[in-house]
Tab-separated table of C-alpha atoms in Angstrom:
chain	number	residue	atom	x	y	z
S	1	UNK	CA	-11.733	15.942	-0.436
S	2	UNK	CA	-8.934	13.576	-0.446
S	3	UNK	CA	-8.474	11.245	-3.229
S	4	UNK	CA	-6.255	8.968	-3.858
S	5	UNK	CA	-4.909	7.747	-7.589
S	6	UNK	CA	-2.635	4.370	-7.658
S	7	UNK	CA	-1.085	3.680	-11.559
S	8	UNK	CA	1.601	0.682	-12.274
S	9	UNK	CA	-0.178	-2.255	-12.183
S	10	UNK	CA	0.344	-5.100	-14.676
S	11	UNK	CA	1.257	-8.752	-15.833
S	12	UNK	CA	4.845	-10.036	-15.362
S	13	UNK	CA	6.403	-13.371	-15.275
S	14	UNK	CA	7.003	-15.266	-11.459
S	15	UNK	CA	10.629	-13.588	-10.322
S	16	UNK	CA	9.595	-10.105	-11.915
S	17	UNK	CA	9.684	-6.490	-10.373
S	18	UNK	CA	6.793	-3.856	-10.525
S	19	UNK	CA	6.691	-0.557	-9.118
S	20	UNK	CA	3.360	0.935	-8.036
S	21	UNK	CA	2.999	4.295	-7.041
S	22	UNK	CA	-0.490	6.229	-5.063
S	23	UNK	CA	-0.542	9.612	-5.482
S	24	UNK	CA	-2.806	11.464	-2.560
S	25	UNK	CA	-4.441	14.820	-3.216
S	26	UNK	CA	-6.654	17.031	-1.025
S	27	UNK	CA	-5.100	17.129	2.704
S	28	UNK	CA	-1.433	17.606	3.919
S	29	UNK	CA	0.003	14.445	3.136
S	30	UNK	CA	2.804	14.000	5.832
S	31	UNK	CA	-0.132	13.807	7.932
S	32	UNK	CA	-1.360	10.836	6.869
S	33	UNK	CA	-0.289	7.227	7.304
S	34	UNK	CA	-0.570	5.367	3.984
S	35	UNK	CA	-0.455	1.702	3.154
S	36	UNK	CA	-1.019	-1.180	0.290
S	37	UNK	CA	-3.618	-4.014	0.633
S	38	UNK	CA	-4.169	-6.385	-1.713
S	39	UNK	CA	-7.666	-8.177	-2.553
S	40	UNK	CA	-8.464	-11.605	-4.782
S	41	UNK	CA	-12.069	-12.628	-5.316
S	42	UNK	CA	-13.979	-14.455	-2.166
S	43	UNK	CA	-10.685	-13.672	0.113
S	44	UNK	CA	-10.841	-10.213	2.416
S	45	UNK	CA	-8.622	-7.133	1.951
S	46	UNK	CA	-5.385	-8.424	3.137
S	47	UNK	CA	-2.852	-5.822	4.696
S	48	UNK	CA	0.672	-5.643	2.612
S	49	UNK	CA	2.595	-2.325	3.697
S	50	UNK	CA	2.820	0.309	5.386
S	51	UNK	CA	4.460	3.764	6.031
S	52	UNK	CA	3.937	5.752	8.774
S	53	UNK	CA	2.991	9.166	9.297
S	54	UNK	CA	5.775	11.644	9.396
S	55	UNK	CA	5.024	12.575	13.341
S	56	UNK	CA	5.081	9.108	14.248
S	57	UNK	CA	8.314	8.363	12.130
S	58	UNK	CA	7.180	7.175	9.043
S	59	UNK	CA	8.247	3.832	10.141
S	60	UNK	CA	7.657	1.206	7.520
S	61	UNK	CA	6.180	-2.104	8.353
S	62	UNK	CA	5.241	-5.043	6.042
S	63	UNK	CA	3.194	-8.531	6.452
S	64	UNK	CA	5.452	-11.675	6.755
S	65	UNK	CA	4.399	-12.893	2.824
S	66	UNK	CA	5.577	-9.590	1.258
S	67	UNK	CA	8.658	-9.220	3.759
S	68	UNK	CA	11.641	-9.087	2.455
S	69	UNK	CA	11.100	-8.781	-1.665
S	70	UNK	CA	8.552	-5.852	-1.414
S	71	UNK	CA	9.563	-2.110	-0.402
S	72	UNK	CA	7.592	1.078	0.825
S	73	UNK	CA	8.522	4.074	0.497
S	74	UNK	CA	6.682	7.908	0.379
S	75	UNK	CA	7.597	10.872	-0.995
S	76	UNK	CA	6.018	13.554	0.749
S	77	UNK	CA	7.250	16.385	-1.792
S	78	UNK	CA	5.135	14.643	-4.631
S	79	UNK	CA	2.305	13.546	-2.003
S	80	UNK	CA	3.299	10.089	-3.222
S	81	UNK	CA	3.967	6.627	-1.843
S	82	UNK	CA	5.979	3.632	-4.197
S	83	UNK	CA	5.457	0.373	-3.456
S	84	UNK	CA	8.227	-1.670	-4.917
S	85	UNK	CA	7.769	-5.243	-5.449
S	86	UNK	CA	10.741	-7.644	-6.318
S	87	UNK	CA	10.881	-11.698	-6.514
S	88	UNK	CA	6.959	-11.503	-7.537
S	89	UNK	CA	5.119	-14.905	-6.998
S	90	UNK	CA	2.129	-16.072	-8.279
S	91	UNK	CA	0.318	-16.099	-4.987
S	92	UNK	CA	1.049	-12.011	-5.386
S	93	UNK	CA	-1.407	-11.914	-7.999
S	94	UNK	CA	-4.544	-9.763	-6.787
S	95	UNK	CA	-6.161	-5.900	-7.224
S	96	UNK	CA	-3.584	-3.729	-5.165
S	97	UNK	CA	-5.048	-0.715	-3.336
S	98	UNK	CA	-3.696	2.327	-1.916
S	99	UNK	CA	-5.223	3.208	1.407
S	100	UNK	CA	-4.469	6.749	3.882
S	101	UNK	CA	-5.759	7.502	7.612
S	102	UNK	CA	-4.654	9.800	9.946
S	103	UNK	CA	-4.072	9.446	14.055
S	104	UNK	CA	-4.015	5.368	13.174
S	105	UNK	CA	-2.190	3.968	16.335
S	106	UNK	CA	-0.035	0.677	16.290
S	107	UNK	CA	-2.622	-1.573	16.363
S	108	UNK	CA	-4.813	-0.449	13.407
S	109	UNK	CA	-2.252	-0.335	10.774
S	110	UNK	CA	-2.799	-3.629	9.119
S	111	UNK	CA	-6.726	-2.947	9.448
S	112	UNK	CA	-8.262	-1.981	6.711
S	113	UNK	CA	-11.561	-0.515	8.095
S	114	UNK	CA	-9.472	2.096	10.181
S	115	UNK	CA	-8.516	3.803	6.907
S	116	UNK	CA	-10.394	6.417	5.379
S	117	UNK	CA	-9.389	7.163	1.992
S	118	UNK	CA	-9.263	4.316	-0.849
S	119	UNK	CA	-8.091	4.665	-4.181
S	120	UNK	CA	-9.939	2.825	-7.679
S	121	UNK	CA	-7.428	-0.224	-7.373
S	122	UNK	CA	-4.388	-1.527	-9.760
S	123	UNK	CA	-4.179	-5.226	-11.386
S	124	UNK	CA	-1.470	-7.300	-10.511
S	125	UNK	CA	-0.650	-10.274	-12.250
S	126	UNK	CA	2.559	-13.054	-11.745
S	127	UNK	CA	1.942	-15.323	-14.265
S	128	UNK	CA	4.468	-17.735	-16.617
């Protein structure tokens, strides 16, 4: 069974840095494409990063808000992925989750529903 553990999470001022990390047990995780989404209250699961599988590259590609400040990066020796976040804003404020799929093509990246494995969620809150 895969699971999936995400720690880091936290209040910092607007202009702050935080480092999350999602650590994936249970399955070979170079196999697996892993990303961040990011959730506020009434608003759907929005798509933040993502890193590839290793077989397809482990390309990196980000949403045009997070572009830029925020940074994704895996680890495959400690079945981990880091999602750094620099320049935080206010509007970054919402429950961060660490999601993994495998054989996701181009197209199903940024979709939540095509992953398969969720982990419990980390607060993040930019506030002054």
């Amino acid at each position: 069974q895969v699971q999936l553990v995400e720690s880091g999470g936290g209040g910092v001022q607007p202009g702050g840095s935080l480092r999350l990390s999602c650590t994936i047990s249970g399955r070979t995780f170079r196999d697996y494409t892993a990303g961040w989404f990011r959730e506020v209250p009434g608003k759907k699961r929005e798509f933040v990063a993502v890193v590839r599988a290793s077989a397809s590259g482990g390309t990196t590609h980000y949403s045009d808000s997070v572009k830029g400040r925020f940074t994704i990066s895996r680890n495959n020796a400690k079945n981990t992925i880091f999602l750094q976040m620099n320049s935080l804003k206010p509007e970054d404020t919402a429950v961060y989750y660490c999601g993994a799929g495998r054989g996701l093509i181009w197209s199903s990246l940024w979709d939540p529903s095509r992953y398969d494995h969720w982990g419990q969620g980390t607060q993040v809150t930019v506030s002054s």
